[in-house]
Coordinates of C-alpha atoms and ligand atoms in Angstrom, one line a residue:
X1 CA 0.6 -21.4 26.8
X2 CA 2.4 -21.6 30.3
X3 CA 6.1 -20.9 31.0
X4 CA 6.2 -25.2 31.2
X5 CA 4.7 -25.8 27.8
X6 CA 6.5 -23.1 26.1
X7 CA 9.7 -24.5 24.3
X8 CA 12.8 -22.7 24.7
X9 CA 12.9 -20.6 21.4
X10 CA 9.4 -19.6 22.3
X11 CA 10.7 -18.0 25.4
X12 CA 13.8 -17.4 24.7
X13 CA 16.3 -14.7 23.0
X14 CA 18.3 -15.6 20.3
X15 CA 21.4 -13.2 19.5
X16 CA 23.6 -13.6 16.2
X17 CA 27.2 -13.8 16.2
X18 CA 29.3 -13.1 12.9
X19 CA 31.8 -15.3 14.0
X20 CA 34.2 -13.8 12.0
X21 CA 34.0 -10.7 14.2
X22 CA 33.4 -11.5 17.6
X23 CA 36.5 -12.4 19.2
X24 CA 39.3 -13.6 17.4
X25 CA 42.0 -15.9 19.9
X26 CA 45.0 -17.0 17.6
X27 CA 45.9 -13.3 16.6
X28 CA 45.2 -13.5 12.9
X29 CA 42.7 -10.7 12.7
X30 CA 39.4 -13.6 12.6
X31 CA 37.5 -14.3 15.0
X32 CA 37.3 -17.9 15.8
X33 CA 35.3 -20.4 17.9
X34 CA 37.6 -20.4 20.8
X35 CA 37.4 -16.5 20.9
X36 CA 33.7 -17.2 20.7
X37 CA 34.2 -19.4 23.7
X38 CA 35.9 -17.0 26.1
X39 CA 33.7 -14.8 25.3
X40 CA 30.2 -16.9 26.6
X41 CA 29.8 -15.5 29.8
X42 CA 29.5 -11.8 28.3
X43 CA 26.3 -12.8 26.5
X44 CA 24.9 -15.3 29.7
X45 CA 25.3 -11.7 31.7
X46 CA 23.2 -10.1 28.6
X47 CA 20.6 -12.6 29.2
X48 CA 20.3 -14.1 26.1
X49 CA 19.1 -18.1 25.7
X50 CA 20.8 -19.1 22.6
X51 CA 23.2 -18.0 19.8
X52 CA 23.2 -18.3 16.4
X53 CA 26.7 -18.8 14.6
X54 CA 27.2 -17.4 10.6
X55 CA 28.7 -20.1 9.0
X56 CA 31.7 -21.6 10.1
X57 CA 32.3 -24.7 8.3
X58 CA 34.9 -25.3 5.9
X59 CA 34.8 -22.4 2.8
X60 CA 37.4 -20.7 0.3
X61 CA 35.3 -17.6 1.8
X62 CA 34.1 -16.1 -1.4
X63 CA 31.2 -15.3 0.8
X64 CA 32.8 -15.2 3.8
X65 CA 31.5 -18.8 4.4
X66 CA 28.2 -19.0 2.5
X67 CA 30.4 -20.5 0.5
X68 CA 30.5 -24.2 1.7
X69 CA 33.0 -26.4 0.4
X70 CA 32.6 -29.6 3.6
X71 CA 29.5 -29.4 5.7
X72 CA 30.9 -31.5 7.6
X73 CA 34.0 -30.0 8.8
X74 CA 34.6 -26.7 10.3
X75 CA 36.9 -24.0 8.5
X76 CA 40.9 -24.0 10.1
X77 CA 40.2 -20.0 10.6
X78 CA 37.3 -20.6 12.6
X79 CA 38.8 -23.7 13.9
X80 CA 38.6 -27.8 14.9
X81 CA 35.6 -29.9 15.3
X82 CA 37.1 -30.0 19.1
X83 CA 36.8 -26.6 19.4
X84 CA 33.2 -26.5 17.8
X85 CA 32.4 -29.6 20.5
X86 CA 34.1 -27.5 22.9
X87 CA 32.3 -24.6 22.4
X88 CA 28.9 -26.4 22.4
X89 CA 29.4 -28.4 25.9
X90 CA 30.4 -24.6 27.4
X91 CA 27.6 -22.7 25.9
X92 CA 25.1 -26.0 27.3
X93 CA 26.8 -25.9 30.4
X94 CA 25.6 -22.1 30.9
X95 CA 21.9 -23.1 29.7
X96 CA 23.0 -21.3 26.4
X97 CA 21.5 -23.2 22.7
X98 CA 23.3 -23.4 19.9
X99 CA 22.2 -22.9 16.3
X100 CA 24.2 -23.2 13.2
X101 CA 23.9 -21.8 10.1
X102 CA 22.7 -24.3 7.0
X103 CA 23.3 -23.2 3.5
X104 CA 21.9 -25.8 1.5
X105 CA 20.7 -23.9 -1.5
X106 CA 24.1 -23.6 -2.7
X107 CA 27.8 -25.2 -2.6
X108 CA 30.8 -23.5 -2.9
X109 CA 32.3 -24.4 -6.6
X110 CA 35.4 -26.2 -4.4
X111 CA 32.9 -28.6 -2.9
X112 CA 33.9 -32.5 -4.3
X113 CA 29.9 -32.7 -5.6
X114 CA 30.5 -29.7 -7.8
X115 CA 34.1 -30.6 -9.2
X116 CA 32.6 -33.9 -9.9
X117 CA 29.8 -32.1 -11.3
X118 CA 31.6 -30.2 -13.5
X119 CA 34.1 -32.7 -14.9
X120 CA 31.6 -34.2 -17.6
X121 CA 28.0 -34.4 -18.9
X122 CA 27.6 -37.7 -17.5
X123 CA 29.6 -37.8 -14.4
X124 CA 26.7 -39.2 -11.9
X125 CA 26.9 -36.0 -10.3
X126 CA 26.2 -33.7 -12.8
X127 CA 22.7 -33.4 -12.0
X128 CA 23.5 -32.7 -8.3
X129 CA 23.5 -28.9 -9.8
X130 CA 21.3 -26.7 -12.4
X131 CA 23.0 -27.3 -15.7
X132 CA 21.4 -25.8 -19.0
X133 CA 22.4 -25.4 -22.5
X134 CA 23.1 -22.1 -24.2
X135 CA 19.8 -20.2 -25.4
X136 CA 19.0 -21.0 -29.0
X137 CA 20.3 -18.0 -30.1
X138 CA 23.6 -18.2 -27.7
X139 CA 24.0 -16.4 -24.1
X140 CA 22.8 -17.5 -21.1
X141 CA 19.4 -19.8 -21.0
X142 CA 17.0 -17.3 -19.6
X143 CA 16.8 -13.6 -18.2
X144 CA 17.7 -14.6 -14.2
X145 CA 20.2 -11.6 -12.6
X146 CA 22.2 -12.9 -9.5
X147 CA 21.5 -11.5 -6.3
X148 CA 25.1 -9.4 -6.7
X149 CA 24.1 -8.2 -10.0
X150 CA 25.2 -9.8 -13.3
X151 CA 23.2 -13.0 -14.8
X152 CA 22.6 -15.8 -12.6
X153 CA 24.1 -18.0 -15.6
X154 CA 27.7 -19.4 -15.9
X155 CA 29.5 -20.8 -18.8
X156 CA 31.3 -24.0 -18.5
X157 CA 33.9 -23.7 -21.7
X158 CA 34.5 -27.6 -20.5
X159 CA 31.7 -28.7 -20.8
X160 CA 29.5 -26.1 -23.2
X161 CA 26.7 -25.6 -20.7
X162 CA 25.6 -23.0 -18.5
X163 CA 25.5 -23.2 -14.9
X164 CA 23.2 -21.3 -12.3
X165 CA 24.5 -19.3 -9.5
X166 CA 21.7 -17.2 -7.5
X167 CA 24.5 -15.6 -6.0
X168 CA 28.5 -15.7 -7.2
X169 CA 29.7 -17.5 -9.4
X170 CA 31.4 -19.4 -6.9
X171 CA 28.3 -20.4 -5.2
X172 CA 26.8 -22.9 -7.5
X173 CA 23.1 -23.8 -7.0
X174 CA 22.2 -27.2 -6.0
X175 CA 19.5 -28.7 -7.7
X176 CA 17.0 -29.7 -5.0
X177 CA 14.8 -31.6 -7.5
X178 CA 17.1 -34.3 -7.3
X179 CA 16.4 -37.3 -4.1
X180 CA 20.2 -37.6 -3.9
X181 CA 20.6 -34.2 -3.3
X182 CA 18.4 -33.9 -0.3
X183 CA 19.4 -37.0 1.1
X184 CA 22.5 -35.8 1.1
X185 CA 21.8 -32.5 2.6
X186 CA 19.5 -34.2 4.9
X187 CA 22.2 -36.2 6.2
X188 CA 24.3 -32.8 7.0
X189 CA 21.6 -31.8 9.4
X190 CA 21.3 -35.4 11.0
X191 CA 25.1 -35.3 11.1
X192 CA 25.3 -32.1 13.6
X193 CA 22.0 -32.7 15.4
X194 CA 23.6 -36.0 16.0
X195 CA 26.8 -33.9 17.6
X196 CA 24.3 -31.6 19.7
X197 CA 23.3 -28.4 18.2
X198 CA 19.8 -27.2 19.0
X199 CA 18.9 -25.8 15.7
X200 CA 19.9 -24.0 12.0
X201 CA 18.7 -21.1 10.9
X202 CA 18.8 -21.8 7.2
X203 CA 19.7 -19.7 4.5
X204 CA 18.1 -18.3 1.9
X205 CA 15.1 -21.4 2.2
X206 CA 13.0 -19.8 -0.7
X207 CA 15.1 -20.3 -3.0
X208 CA 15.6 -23.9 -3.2
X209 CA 13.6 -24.6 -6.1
X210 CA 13.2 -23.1 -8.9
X211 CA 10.5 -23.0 -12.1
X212 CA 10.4 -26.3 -13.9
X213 CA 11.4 -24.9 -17.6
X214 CA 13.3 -22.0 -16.0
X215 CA 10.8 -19.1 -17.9
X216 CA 12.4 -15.7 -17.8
X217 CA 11.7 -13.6 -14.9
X218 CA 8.9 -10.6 -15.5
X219 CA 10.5 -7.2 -15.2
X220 CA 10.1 -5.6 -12.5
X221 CA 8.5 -2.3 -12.6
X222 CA 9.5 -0.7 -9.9
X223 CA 13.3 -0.8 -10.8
X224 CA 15.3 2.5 -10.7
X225 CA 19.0 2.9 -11.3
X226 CA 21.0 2.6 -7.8
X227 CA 18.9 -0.5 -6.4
X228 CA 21.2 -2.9 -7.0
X229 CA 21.0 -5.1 -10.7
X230 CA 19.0 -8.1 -8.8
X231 CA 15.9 -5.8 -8.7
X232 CA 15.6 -5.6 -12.4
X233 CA 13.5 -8.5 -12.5
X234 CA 11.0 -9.4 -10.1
X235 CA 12.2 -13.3 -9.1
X236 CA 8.7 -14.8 -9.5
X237 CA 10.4 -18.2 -11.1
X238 CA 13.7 -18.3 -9.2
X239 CA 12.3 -18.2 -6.2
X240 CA 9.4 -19.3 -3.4
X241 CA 7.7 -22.3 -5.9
X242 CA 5.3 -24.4 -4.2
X243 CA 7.1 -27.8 -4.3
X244 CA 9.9 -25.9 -1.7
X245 CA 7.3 -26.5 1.1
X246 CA 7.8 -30.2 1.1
X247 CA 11.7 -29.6 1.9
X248 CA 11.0 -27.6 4.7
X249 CA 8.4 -30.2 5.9
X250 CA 11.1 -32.9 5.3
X251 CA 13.9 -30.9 7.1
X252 CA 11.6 -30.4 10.1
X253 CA 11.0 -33.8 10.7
X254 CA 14.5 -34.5 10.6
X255 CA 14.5 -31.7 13.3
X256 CA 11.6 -33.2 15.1
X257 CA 13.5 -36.9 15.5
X258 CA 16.0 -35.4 18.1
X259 CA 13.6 -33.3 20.2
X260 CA 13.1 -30.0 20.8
X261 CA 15.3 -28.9 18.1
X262 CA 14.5 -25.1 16.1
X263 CA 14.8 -24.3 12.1
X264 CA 14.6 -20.6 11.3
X265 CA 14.2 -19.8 7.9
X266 CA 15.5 -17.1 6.1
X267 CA 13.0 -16.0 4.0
X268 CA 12.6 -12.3 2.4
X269 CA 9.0 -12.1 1.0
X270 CA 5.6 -10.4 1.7
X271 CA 3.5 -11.6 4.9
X272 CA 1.4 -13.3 3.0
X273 CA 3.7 -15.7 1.3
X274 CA 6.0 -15.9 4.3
X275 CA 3.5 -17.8 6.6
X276 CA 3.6 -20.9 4.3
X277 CA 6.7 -21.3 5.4
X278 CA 5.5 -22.2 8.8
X279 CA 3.3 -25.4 7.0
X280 CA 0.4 -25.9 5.7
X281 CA -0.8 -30.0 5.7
X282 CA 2.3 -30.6 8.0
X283 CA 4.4 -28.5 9.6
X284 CA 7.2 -26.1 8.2
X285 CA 10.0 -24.0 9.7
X286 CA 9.3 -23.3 13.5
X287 CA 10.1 -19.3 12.7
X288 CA 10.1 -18.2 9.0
X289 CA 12.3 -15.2 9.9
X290 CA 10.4 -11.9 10.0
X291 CA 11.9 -9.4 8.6
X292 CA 9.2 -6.7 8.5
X293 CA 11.1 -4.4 10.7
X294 CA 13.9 -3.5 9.3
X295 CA 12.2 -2.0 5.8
X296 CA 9.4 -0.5 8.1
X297 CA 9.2 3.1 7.7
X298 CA 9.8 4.4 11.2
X299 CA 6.2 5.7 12.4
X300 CA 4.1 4.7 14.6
X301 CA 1.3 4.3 12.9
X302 CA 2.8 2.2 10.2
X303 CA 4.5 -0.4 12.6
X304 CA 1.2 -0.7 14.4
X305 CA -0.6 -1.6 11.0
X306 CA 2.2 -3.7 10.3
X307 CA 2.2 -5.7 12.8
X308 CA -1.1 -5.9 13.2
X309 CA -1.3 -7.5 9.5
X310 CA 1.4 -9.6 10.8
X311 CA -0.1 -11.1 13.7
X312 CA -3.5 -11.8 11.8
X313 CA -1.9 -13.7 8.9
X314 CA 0.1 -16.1 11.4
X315 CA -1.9 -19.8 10.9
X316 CA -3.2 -21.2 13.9
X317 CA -0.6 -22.2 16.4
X318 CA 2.1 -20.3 14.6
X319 CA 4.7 -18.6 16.9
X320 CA 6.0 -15.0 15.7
X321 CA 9.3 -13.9 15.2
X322 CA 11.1 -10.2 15.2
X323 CA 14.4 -9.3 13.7
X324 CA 15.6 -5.6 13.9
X325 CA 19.0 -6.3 12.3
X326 CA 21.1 -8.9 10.7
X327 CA 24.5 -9.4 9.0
X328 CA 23.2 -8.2 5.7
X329 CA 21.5 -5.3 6.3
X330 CA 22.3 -1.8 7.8
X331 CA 22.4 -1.6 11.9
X332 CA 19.3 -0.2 13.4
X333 CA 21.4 2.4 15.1
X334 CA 22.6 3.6 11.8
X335 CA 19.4 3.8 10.4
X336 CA 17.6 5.4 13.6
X337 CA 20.4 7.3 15.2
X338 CA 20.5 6.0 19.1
X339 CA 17.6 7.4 20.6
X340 CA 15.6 5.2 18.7
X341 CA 17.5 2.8 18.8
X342 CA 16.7 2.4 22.1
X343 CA 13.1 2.5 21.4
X344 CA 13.8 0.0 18.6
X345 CA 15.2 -2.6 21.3
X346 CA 12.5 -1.9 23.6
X347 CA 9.9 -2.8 20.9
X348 CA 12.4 -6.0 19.8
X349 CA 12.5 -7.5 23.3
X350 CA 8.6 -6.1 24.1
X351 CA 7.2 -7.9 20.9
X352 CA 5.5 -11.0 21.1
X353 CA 7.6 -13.7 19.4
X354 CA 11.0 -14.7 19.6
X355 CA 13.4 -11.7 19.0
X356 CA 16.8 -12.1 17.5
X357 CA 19.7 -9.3 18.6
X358 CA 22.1 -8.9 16.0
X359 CA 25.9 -9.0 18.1
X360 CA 26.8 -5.5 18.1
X361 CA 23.6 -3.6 18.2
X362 CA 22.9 -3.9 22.1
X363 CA 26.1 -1.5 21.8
X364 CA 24.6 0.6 19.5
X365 CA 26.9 1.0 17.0
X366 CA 26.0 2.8 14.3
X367 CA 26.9 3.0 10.3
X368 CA 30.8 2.2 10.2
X369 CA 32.9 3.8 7.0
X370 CA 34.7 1.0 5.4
X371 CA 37.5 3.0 3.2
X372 CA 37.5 1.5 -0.5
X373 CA 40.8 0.1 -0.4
X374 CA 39.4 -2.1 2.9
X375 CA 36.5 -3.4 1.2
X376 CA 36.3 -7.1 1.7
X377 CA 32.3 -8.0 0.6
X378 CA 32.0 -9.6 -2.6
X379 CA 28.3 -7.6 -3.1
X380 CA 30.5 -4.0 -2.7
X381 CA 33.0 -5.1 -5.1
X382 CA 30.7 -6.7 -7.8
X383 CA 28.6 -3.1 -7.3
X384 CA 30.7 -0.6 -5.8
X385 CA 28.9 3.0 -4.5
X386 CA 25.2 2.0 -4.1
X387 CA 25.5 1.4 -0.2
X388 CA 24.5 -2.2 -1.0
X389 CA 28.3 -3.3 0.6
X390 CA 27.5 -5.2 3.9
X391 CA 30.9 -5.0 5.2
X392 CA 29.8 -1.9 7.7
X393 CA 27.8 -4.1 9.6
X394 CA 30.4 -6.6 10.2
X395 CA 33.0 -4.9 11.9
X396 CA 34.9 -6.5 14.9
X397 CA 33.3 -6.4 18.3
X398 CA 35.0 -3.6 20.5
X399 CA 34.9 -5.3 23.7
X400 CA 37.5 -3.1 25.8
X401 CA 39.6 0.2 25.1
X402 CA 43.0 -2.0 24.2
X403 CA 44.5 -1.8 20.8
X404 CA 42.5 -3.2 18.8
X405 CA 39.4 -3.1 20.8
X406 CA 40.4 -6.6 22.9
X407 CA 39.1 -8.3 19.2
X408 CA 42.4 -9.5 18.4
X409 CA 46.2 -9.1 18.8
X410 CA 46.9 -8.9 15.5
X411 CA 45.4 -6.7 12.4
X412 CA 41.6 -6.7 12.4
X413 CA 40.0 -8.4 9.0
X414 CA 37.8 -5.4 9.1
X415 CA 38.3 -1.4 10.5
X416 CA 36.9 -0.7 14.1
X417 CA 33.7 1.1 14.2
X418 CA 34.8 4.9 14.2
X419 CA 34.2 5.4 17.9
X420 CA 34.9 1.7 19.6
X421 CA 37.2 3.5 22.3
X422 CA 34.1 4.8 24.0
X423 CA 31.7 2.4 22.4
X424 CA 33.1 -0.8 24.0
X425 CA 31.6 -3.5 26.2
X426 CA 33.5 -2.8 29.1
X427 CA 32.6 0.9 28.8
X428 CA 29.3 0.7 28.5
X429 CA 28.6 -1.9 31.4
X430 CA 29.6 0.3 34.0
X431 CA 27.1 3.1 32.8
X432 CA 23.3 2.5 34.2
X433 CA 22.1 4.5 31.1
X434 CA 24.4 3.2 28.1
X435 CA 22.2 1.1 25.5
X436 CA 24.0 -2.1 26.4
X437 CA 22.7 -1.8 30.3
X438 CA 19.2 -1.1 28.6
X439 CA 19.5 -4.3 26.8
X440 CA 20.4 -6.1 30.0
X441 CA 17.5 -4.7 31.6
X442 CA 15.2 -5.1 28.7
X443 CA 16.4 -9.3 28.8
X444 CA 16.0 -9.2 32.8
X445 CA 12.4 -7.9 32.7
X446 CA 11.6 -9.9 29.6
X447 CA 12.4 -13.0 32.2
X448 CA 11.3 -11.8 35.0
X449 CA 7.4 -11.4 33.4
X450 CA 5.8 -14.1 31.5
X451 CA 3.6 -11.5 30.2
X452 CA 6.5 -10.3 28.0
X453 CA 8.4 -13.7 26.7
X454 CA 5.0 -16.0 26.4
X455 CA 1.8 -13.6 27.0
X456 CA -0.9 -12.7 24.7
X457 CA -0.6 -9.3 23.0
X458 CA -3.0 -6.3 21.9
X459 CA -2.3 -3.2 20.3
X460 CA -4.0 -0.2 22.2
X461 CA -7.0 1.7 20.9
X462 CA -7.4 5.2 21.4
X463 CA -4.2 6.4 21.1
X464 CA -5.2 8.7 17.7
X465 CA -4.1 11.6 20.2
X466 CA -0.4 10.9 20.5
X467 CA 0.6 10.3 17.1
X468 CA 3.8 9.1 17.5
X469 CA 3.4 6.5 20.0
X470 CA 2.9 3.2 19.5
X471 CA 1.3 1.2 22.1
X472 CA 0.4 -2.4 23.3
X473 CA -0.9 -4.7 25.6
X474 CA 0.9 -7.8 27.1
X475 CA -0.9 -10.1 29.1
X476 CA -0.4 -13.4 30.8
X477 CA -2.5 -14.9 33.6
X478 CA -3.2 -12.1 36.1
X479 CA -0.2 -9.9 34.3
X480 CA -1.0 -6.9 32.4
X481 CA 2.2 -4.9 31.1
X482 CA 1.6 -1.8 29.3
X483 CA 4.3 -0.6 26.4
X484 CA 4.2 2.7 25.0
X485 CA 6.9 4.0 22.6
X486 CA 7.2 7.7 21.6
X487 CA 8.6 7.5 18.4
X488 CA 9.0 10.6 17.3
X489 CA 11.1 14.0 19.2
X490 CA 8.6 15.3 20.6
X491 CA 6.9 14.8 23.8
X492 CA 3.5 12.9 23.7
X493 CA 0.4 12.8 25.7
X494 CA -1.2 9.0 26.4
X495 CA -4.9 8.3 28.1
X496 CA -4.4 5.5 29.8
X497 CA -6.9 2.5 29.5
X498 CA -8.3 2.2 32.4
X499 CA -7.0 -1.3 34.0
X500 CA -3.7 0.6 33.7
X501 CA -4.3 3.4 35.9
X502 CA -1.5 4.1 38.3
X503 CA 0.3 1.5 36.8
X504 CA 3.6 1.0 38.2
X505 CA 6.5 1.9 35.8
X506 CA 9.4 -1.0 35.1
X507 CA 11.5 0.5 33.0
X508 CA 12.1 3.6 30.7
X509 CA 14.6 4.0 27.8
X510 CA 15.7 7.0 29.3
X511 CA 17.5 6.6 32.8
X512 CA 14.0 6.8 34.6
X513 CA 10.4 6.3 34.2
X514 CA 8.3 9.5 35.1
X515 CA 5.4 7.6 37.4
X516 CA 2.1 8.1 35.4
X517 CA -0.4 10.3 36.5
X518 CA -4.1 8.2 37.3
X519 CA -5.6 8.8 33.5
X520 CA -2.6 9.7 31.5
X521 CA 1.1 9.5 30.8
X522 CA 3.6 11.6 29.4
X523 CA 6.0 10.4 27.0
X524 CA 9.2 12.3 26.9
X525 CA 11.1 12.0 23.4
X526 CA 12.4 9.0 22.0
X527 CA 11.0 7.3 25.2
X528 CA 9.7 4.3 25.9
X529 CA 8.3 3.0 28.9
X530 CA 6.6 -0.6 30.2
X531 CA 4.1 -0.3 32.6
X532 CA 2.8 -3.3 35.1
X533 CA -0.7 -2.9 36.5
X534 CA -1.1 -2.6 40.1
X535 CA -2.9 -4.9 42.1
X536 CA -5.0 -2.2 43.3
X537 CA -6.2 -1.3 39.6
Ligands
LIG1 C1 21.9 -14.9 2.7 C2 23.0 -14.6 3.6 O1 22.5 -14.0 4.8 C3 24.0 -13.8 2.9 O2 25.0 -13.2 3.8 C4 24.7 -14.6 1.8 O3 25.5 -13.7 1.0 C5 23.6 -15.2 0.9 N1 22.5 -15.7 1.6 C6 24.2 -16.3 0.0 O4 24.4 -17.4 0.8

């Protein structure tokens, strides 16, 4: 691959906005797309190539928008398809893509298709959704638990039948089995490629289709109290059947028809199951989303065997993908504490594959304590106290040390993190050594060197003798970049290989990089360090 053949997600950045937080401009504690606007040239100084919006069209916001009730129309918080065309001709103009996010898997029970759905047996849209009679000794029709706990199964007292619901009750499944059903859905994508946007990242793909017969799900053995109801069963029918492929094949060419467009999918399963995603006979999703590290156990070891496994199960052709952190799960810097959190974002932005930042987490914000009389998520209030609640990692961006972090005029829809006085953007740019200049370093040099955004990669032998550091390769045409990450507390002795003797240090996670000595390197704690080869090596 050359920097000319690669297509811009391949070499490019991708950083998530929860567009509820970022930057709200009307005062009513939400952020909106205007604020989202203003705030463009923050993330062109970051150095990031595209963004990827939460869902912002038109939603009672059970689910805070994954709750779609017009695909068609942005919601009036968020606000007007001018603004949304507004928004998109800015970020262009700035070389900045745009993805949205697609939630075809389910409507939002206000959506026209599901009133219709819902108003008789044999309104022509009733089977635009998964209706089933009652098991034949009553209750729901089989043993399927919602992924916020309860059965997946709602009753219809209109209509006596049950409906399914993989998530609230107010998110009604589609029923992808039916033609008129994907055309329609189809038609939402061709509708906003039509308008501009460069790609969806789209929710929740693997669950589009579901068992023919709708068998009960096998327990799942591994279930203790306090993981959350959905882990009862293991979703073997609900989930990930074979005939979902063909969507994702049919959704990419859609994609394919308006150039060089980019589908994500959002897809939690193991490797092996996630690379079908990317196609077999023809092609799938351009990046199943990887999600390996964020449940990685944090040693070095480990992530190297993971990702090893990872890069040897991609299909031929197959572009990786790393994710340290998204709107559903806890912030890295929460789970790490800082120091590796920087170590984190030097291995996210070192990888090879395209890396998505989570908005946020180039500030390091860590866990934020939402009081319970504040909690907005529906997953907290269905299943209060098992840390499950994803409002923490969805608290407004502190940009300055205003009131109200420069978020919003009015009252936020969520606290401030804890410490967003000293933790703000505007803080943290004017220190050299704050995580958000690392990030801006880490997305200069990831520019700067082909061998970083496009090269090959290989993890380093040899390193049995420093435990805790992980190590690899990149390479691209006469490049050679070296990354070593300490990932433990305690300082760690590297042999160098030798094509990376004297190597020149290009950046450290602490405020500088100790030069390394001909055969070796010391790695202070929680440090990580790239290393280019020197001409003369
Ligand atoms: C996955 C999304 O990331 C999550 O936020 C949402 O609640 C569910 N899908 C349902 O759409």
């Amino acid at each position: 691959m050359t920097a000319a053949s690669a297509a811009w997600w391949q070499r490019g950045v991708v950083y998530q906005i929860y567009p509820r937080s970022f930057q709200d401009s009307t005062g009513d504690g939400i952020g909106d797309l205007r604020g989202i606007e203003r705030r463009l040239d923050y993330l062109t100084e970051l150095g990031v190539d595209a963004i990827w919006i939460s869902p912002i069209c038109r939603s009672p916001m059970a689910d805070f928008g994954y709750d779609v009730a017009d695909y068609c129309d942005i919601d009036p918080r968020f606000g007007t398809l001018s603004d949304f065309d507004s928004l998109l001709t800015a970020a262009h103009a700035r070389d900045l893509r745009v993805v949205l996010d697609f939630v075809p898997n389910h409507t939002s029970s206000e959506h026209p298709w599901f009133i219709e759905s819902r108003s008789s047996r044999d309104n022509p849209r009733r089977d635009w959704y998964v209706w089933h009679d009652a098991a034949p000794g009553g209750g729901p029709p089989n043993n399927w638990i919602s992924d916020f706990g309860g059965s997946s199964w709602e009753w219809d007292e209109a209509t006596g039948q049950y409906y399914l619901h993989a998530f609230l009750k107010e998110q009604p499944d589609l029923n992808w089995r039916n033609p008129a059903v994907r055309d329609a859905m189809y038609e939402v994508l061709r509708f906003w490629f039509a308008r501009g946007v460069d790609g969806f990242r789209i929710d929740v793909l693997w669950h589009l289709v579901k068992a023919e017969g709708f068998p009960d799900n096998p327990p799942n053995p591994a279930y203790r109290a306090g993981m959350g109801e959905m882990h009862r069963v293991q979703q073997l029918h609900s989930t990930d059947q074979p005939e979902v492929h063909a969507i994702a094949s049919e959704m990419r060419r859609i994609a394919d028809a308006y150039g060089e467009r980019l589908l994500i999918g959002e897809i939690y399963l193991p490797i092996e199951r996630l690379m079908h995603y990317y196609g077999r006979d023809t092609a799938g999703v351009h990046l199943p989303f990887n999600f390996q590290l964020i449940d990685a156990p944090w040693n070095a070891r480990g992530l190297a065997a993971m990702i090893a496994e990872y890069e040897a199960a991609l299909p031929p052709g197959a572009w990786p993908n790393w994710v340290l952190g998204n709107h559903d799960r806890p912030r890295i810097a929460a789970k790490l504490g800082e120091a590796q959190a920087r170590v984190a974002a030097m291995l996210l932005l070192t990888l090879r594959g395209t890396p998505t930042i989570y908005y946020g987490d180039e500030l390091g914000i860590g866990h934020v304590e939402i009081p319970p009389a504040q909690v907005q998520d529906p997953r907290e209030l269905r299943e209060p106290g098992l840390g499950l609640g994803r409002d923490p990692v969805r608290t407004p961006m502190p940009w300055d040390a205003t009131p109200n972090a420069g978020f919003t005029t009015g009252a936020p829809w969520l606290p401030l993190s804890a410490d967003w006085a000293d933790r703000n953007v505007a803080r943290l740019r004017k220190e050299p050594g704050s995580m958000l200049s690392l990030h801006r370093r880490l997305l200069a040099l990831r520019r700067a060197h082909p061998a970083l955004s496009i090269g090959d990669m290989a993890l380093l032998d040899g390193v049995e003798a420093a435990p805790d550091v992980l190590a690899y390769e990149r390479r691209h045409g006469d490049e050679r970049l070296l990354v070593a990450l300490n990932l433990g507390s305690a300082p760690q002795e590297l042999a160098l290989p030798a094509w990376a003797r004297h190597a020149r240090p290009l950046l450290s996670t602490l405020e500088s990089a100790a030069a390394p000595s001909a055969e070796r390197i010391v790695l202070r704690p929680d440090e990580g360090i790239v290393l280019a080869r020197t001409s003369a090596a």
